[in-house]
């Protein structure tokens, strides 16, 4: 019983402890076991917490028994208990995959570091989601960011280093902007507890420091979100990182940043202020449209599959921010759903592509870039991999029967509720752009002849195929049974939208 | 008056840092800029918490004026974060120098482009 | 009853799995196909009697959106479509065996798997109880037929597949999906109900816009200008063209049109609003017929003939009289039987003589008497000459148009009948009455493989049989307008 009360703390502490333990062992095997066990346990805890919130509402956990607002509070509502499931679930799936995939990507002697970094990254992401304290949020953001930079830099291509450096600069600027914003809020309200801040922010939000705080936080979080046009760091980072890292980041990192955006906009400042009194919805709407149309269009012309799907991520983030800008239950609900649905589908795609790349990699050379030339005719050799990517792509398009359709339905519904028919058109046109890039893959993989001299003839290793396909099956499952995703997301939106303030 | 004065410094450091990050192509200089930028935040937090003549918060009737300890503690954490970011950034720069033989952004970009061209030629 | 509905949907899927497992043994694989087809048809047939008696059995699966489930309900129109799709699946399976083996096609297992899944999707459309379910299976049908269209994997197939996908996905996503979501938004339901579900508060402008979104959104109905996917899809192997692009896919399109008109809008709401749509459908009928007249490629001619015949059904549906609605439902059957016969002959000629252009057909009837006789019967049925089934359905449509006083519609039908004759009968003439060309470098050939001949004769006989014993079908069709117990 006592343990059950401390689940919110264990959620973060388990992966946090796993990282130094992994370092202490200095060997790949034990490090893998420890971090994986921590990830699976934290997935189990996340599910338990989700059910607990589902049953009894809000959970507030005073860290170290220091009562809020003085101590750090972990605070769980519908939104972040849902996010915890996504983040820890992805880690639980990616880790077993990583064991197979980093074999060819990272020198064996630094494997234990990789696991430790992944553990830290997971810690940071879970911490951002669960904490109810603004400064604590910043610290966890940096924990996750610093470990992410390292993970990206572990890619074997030397461009991974520049990608990591670029992300480090952009990410640190973003994080510093956030901490400046939090500083302003702290100066004006005298508290760092987010819940405690709410009534006090209501008083000062229209003041100049209040607006400055909002502006700094908006820009800082948008950098981490990779909201168009602050997305430049993302394509390189996803392209050159090790496969498992690309998948994990695509599924969780930007999603957690979006969570932070939702938290600040809807809980701290209150949507009545942010979207009701400021010109922010128009601004966000335009940026989202640019993301949806431009980034998706750029994706069509990429030669490297990983980069293609990275740009597609930027486009899909546009859907999410578009839903937020509607500031309605269906719009915000669609965004929260899409966080999850897109995370699962995109994670699956990156895992499957990673499997294909692993099969094409020889031990001596760096992994080849998965260009369209190289994957030509791949369906003969790797039918399951290719079919999986196609199914994941269908979810990106939003074909009925996949998870992507569910979020698209609510997004279109929200646009109609606003009477914005042109937005309905824009959403649907952008999903047609997704058809174009997914079909580029189909035509390359199924229609073209394999390049001469590619030694294939074999499906991707099963250890890499199974995690990817698990996520693909999840995508199909959540396309038909929406009680978990849509249920939680709409509930969360109900809690967030026009909740007072 | 003093508060005003520190704010000016804060903003100057902030802008100077950002300017260096964007305007300089040398990876080390960029990190210097980033550090300056982060340092400005330390000032932003600490100066409002400091009272002139104030002491550390000691529970004793002898001291009535004391500074707010919380910003100091927060910034202690932020400094740690800043140092690790800088360390990581420098480590990356070392690796980049090993891999590219340069730490100038434009030279690295040129090298990357030539590789991409090669890749494109290879595949056609 | 519920289990019958689910069985008829699930059987083809299991069949597909069985085909996949039996892939290495062609005889076993084809047996699985035929057994599954027969079993599916048997399930569907057993539903006829209760539906004819006026009941509408249904199944609700899970809720995709709260209050909006994936659900099935068998009503008379869906019953007719399901009968056609599952019944002709048996015949075309027999035919496929002849075609695929006769032409030594590659990847036959994939072909049969996708074929079975397409039928499952078509049945899903037929039995759908609401727009969401219909849309779900509609999109699945598009995707699952894509590998069939591009079966040959050639550059031409790839381009055809692009057009196919771009038009079908494009229209359904850009027009149909928003139409459905809007319907859900304003009506709070997407169930099909007699008399429609739209609230009376909708303005005429919104109504017209919604109707346009639906009509052009259902790209499978091939209303001009969104008809080009149909000729593009002719790169597929002929059994695919025959069953899917003359029967299942296109009929899914017009079936959806009839359903939307009858059960989402309702005749009452639409009265007087459909003038422009009648004009578009009439234009499609005539324009496509004229294109067909000029086409020398046999399958292309048949494809444009299909485009034109589909608009008969759309036109009949939006004339909005009970008689024409019955006619629309019957024409789904009669065109299916007639056109599948014609496509079967196209495949038979290709397999036996390797000819694809009509100008090469001189005297072919003497070598392939069975095939070309069947072709003649099919043509006569399409043209609408008694005693074939095409006459029955056209009769109902014409009576419906006349009862509504739409003389111009009747005129379009008569003109198009003449055009039908003009593009089909010359082929008959060429085949039977011209001297064969003897410099044929493909050498001498005889009749097509027996599997194909049997299938062609079966469907040709079907056009006659249904016309002579139309009770069940007419009974079902009349149930649509008289309304069963909902």
PDB file of N, CA and C in Angstrom, chain B residues 47-85:
ATOM      1  N   UNK B  47      19.123  39.022  -9.078  1.00  0.00           N
ATOM      2  CA  UNK B  47      19.079  40.419  -8.640  1.00  0.00           C
ATOM      3  C   UNK B  47      17.794  40.797  -7.915  1.00  0.00           C
ATOM      4  N   UNK B  48      16.627  40.380  -8.345  1.00  0.00           N
ATOM      5  CA  UNK B  48      15.456  40.796  -7.571  1.00  0.00           C
ATOM      6  C   UNK B  48      15.402  40.155  -6.186  1.00  0.00           C
ATOM      7  N   UNK B  49      16.123  39.037  -6.019  1.00  0.00           N
ATOM      8  CA  UNK B  49      16.063  38.366  -4.724  1.00  0.00           C
ATOM      9  C   UNK B  49      17.031  38.929  -3.717  1.00  0.00           C
ATOM     10  N   UNK B  50      17.928  39.771  -4.208  1.00  0.00           N
ATOM     11  CA  UNK B  50      18.983  40.273  -3.315  1.00  0.00           C
ATOM     12  C   UNK B  50      18.596  41.640  -2.761  1.00  0.00           C
ATOM     13  N   UNK B  51      18.659  41.770  -1.461  1.00  0.00           N
ATOM     14  CA  UNK B  51      18.419  43.091  -0.859  1.00  0.00           C
ATOM     15  C   UNK B  51      19.752  43.640  -0.392  1.00  0.00           C
ATOM     16  N   UNK B  52      19.931  44.936  -0.589  1.00  0.00           N
ATOM     17  CA  UNK B  52      21.192  45.529  -0.149  1.00  0.00           C
ATOM     18  C   UNK B  52      21.213  45.537   1.371  1.00  0.00           C
ATOM     19  N   UNK B  53      22.290  45.033   1.920  1.00  0.00           N
ATOM     20  CA  UNK B  53      22.387  44.942   3.357  1.00  0.00           C
ATOM     21  C   UNK B  53      21.710  43.728   3.933  1.00  0.00           C
ATOM     22  N   UNK B  54      21.055  42.971   3.073  1.00  0.00           N
ATOM     23  CA  UNK B  54      20.389  41.768   3.560  1.00  0.00           C
ATOM     24  C   UNK B  54      21.394  40.668   3.808  1.00  0.00           C
ATOM     25  N   UNK B  55      21.049  39.743   4.667  1.00  0.00           N
ATOM     26  CA  UNK B  55      21.946  38.628   4.960  1.00  0.00           C
ATOM     27  C   UNK B  55      21.342  37.363   4.385  1.00  0.00           C
ATOM     28  N   UNK B  56      22.061  36.277   4.660  1.00  0.00           N
ATOM     29  CA  UNK B  56      21.455  34.982   4.375  1.00  0.00           C
ATOM     30  C   UNK B  56      20.297  34.800   5.349  1.00  0.00           C
ATOM     31  N   UNK B  57      19.293  34.026   4.977  1.00  0.00           N
ATOM     32  CA  UNK B  57      18.134  33.878   5.861  1.00  0.00           C
ATOM     33  C   UNK B  57      18.480  33.040   7.086  1.00  0.00           C
ATOM     34  N   UNK B  58      18.825  33.713   8.172  1.00  0.00           N
ATOM     35  CA  UNK B  58      19.175  33.022   9.411  1.00  0.00           C
ATOM     36  C   UNK B  58      18.090  33.306  10.424  1.00  0.00           C
ATOM     37  N   UNK B  59      17.587  32.237  11.030  1.00  0.00           N
ATOM     38  CA  UNK B  59      16.497  32.415  11.984  1.00  0.00           C
ATOM     39  C   UNK B  59      17.056  32.952  13.306  1.00  0.00           C
ATOM     40  N   UNK B  60      17.107  34.269  13.399  1.00  0.00           N
ATOM     41  CA  UNK B  60      17.594  34.860  14.640  1.00  0.00           C
ATOM     42  C   UNK B  60      17.033  36.274  14.708  1.00  0.00           C
ATOM     43  N   UNK B  61      16.652  36.722  15.899  1.00  0.00           N
ATOM     44  CA  UNK B  61      16.073  38.068  16.000  1.00  0.00           C
ATOM     45  C   UNK B  61      17.069  39.139  15.604  1.00  0.00           C
ATOM     46  N   UNK B  62      18.348  38.784  15.590  1.00  0.00           N
ATOM     47  CA  UNK B  62      19.361  39.781  15.262  1.00  0.00           C
ATOM     48  C   UNK B  62      19.289  40.217  13.817  1.00  0.00           C
ATOM     49  N   UNK B  63      18.787  39.329  12.947  1.00  0.00           N
ATOM     50  CA  UNK B  63      18.751  39.660  11.527  1.00  0.00           C
ATOM     51  C   UNK B  63      17.302  39.793  11.079  1.00  0.00           C
ATOM     52  N   UNK B  64      16.974  40.906  10.574  1.00  0.00           N
ATOM     53  CA  UNK B  64      15.604  41.097  10.116  1.00  0.00           C
ATOM     54  C   UNK B  64      15.549  41.242   8.603  1.00  0.00           C
ATOM     55  N   UNK B  65      16.616  41.724   8.042  1.00  0.00           N
ATOM     56  CA  UNK B  65      16.616  41.901   6.593  1.00  0.00           C
ATOM     57  C   UNK B  65      17.440  40.787   5.958  1.00  0.00           C
ATOM     58  N   UNK B  66      16.810  39.965   5.153  1.00  0.00           N
ATOM     59  CA  UNK B  66      17.597  38.914   4.489  1.00  0.00           C
ATOM     60  C   UNK B  66      17.105  38.700   3.060  1.00  0.00           C
ATOM     61  N   UNK B  67      18.003  38.160   2.261  1.00  0.00           N
ATOM     62  CA  UNK B  67      17.683  37.939   0.846  1.00  0.00           C
ATOM     63  C   UNK B  67      16.859  36.676   0.694  1.00  0.00           C
ATOM     64  N   UNK B  68      16.086  36.653  -0.392  1.00  0.00           N
ATOM     65  CA  UNK B  68      15.288  35.469  -0.690  1.00  0.00           C
ATOM     66  C   UNK B  68      16.224  34.360  -1.150  1.00  0.00           C
ATOM     67  N   UNK B  69      16.231  33.241  -0.454  1.00  0.00           N
ATOM     68  CA  UNK B  69      17.190  32.190  -0.821  1.00  0.00           C
ATOM     69  C   UNK B  69      16.776  31.409  -2.065  1.00  0.00           C
ATOM     70  N   UNK B  70      15.496  31.386  -2.361  1.00  0.00           N
ATOM     71  CA  UNK B  70      15.029  30.473  -3.407  1.00  0.00           C
ATOM     72  C   UNK B  70      15.672  30.754  -4.770  1.00  0.00           C
ATOM     73  N   UNK B  71      15.709  32.028  -5.223  1.00  0.00           N
ATOM     74  CA  UNK B  71      16.337  32.268  -6.525  1.00  0.00           C
ATOM     75  C   UNK B  71      17.779  31.808  -6.555  1.00  0.00           C
ATOM     76  N   UNK B  72      18.469  31.975  -5.462  1.00  0.00           N
ATOM     77  CA  UNK B  72      19.871  31.549  -5.431  1.00  0.00           C
ATOM     78  C   UNK B  72      19.974  30.060  -5.643  1.00  0.00           C
ATOM     79  N   UNK B  73      19.073  29.355  -4.984  1.00  0.00           N
ATOM     80  CA  UNK B  73      19.114  27.898  -5.108  1.00  0.00           C
ATOM     81  C   UNK B  73      18.769  27.484  -6.528  1.00  0.00           C
ATOM     82  N   UNK B  74      17.748  28.142  -7.072  1.00  0.00           N
ATOM     83  CA  UNK B  74      17.350  27.812  -8.441  1.00  0.00           C
ATOM     84  C   UNK B  74      18.522  28.015  -9.383  1.00  0.00           C
ATOM     85  N   UNK B  75      19.202  29.130  -9.203  1.00  0.00           N
ATOM     86  CA  UNK B  75      20.252  29.454 -10.151  1.00  0.00           C
ATOM     87  C   UNK B  75      21.456  28.547  -9.966  1.00  0.00           C
ATOM     88  N   UNK B  76      21.601  28.049  -8.746  1.00  0.00           N
ATOM     89  CA  UNK B  76      22.641  27.037  -8.556  1.00  0.00           C
ATOM     90  C   UNK B  76      22.390  25.871  -9.506  1.00  0.00           C
ATOM     91  N   UNK B  77      21.131  25.466  -9.569  1.00  0.00           N
ATOM     92  CA  UNK B  77      20.771  24.388 -10.491  1.00  0.00           C
ATOM     93  C   UNK B  77      21.009  24.819 -11.929  1.00  0.00           C
ATOM     94  N   UNK B  78      20.596  26.052 -12.232  1.00  0.00           N
ATOM     95  CA  UNK B  78      20.737  26.511 -13.616  1.00  0.00           C
ATOM     96  C   UNK B  78      22.197  26.576 -14.010  1.00  0.00           C
ATOM     97  N   UNK B  79      23.045  26.930 -13.051  1.00  0.00           N
ATOM     98  CA  UNK B  79      24.477  26.996 -13.372  1.00  0.00           C
ATOM     99  C   UNK B  79      24.992  25.602 -13.698  1.00  0.00           C
ATOM    100  N   UNK B  80      24.546  24.642 -12.914  1.00  0.00           N
ATOM    101  CA  UNK B  80      24.956  23.267 -13.186  1.00  0.00           C
ATOM    102  C   UNK B  80      24.543  22.874 -14.593  1.00  0.00           C
ATOM    103  N   UNK B  81      23.291  23.200 -14.930  1.00  0.00           N
ATOM    104  CA  UNK B  81      22.801  22.884 -16.266  1.00  0.00           C
ATOM    105  C   UNK B  81      23.656  23.583 -17.312  1.00  0.00           C
ATOM    106  N   UNK B  82      23.958  24.872 -17.049  1.00  0.00           N
ATOM    107  CA  UNK B  82      24.734  25.630 -18.022  1.00  0.00           C
ATOM    108  C   UNK B  82      26.116  25.036 -18.217  1.00  0.00           C
ATOM    109  N   UNK B  83      26.736  24.644 -17.129  1.00  0.00           N
ATOM    110  CA  UNK B  83      28.079  24.073 -17.220  1.00  0.00           C
ATOM    111  C   UNK B  83      28.045  22.766 -18.000  1.00  0.00           C
ATOM    112  N   UNK B  84      27.035  21.945 -17.709  1.00  0.00           N
ATOM    113  CA  UNK B  84      27.008  20.671 -18.442  1.00  0.00           C
ATOM    114  C   UNK B  84      26.738  20.906 -19.916  1.00  0.00           C
ATOM    115  N   UNK B  85      25.883  21.884 -20.217  1.00  0.00           N
ATOM    116  CA  UNK B  85      25.636  22.171 -21.631  1.00  0.00           C
ATOM    117  C   UNK B  85      26.929  22.593 -22.309  1.00  0.00           C
TER     118      UNK B  85
END
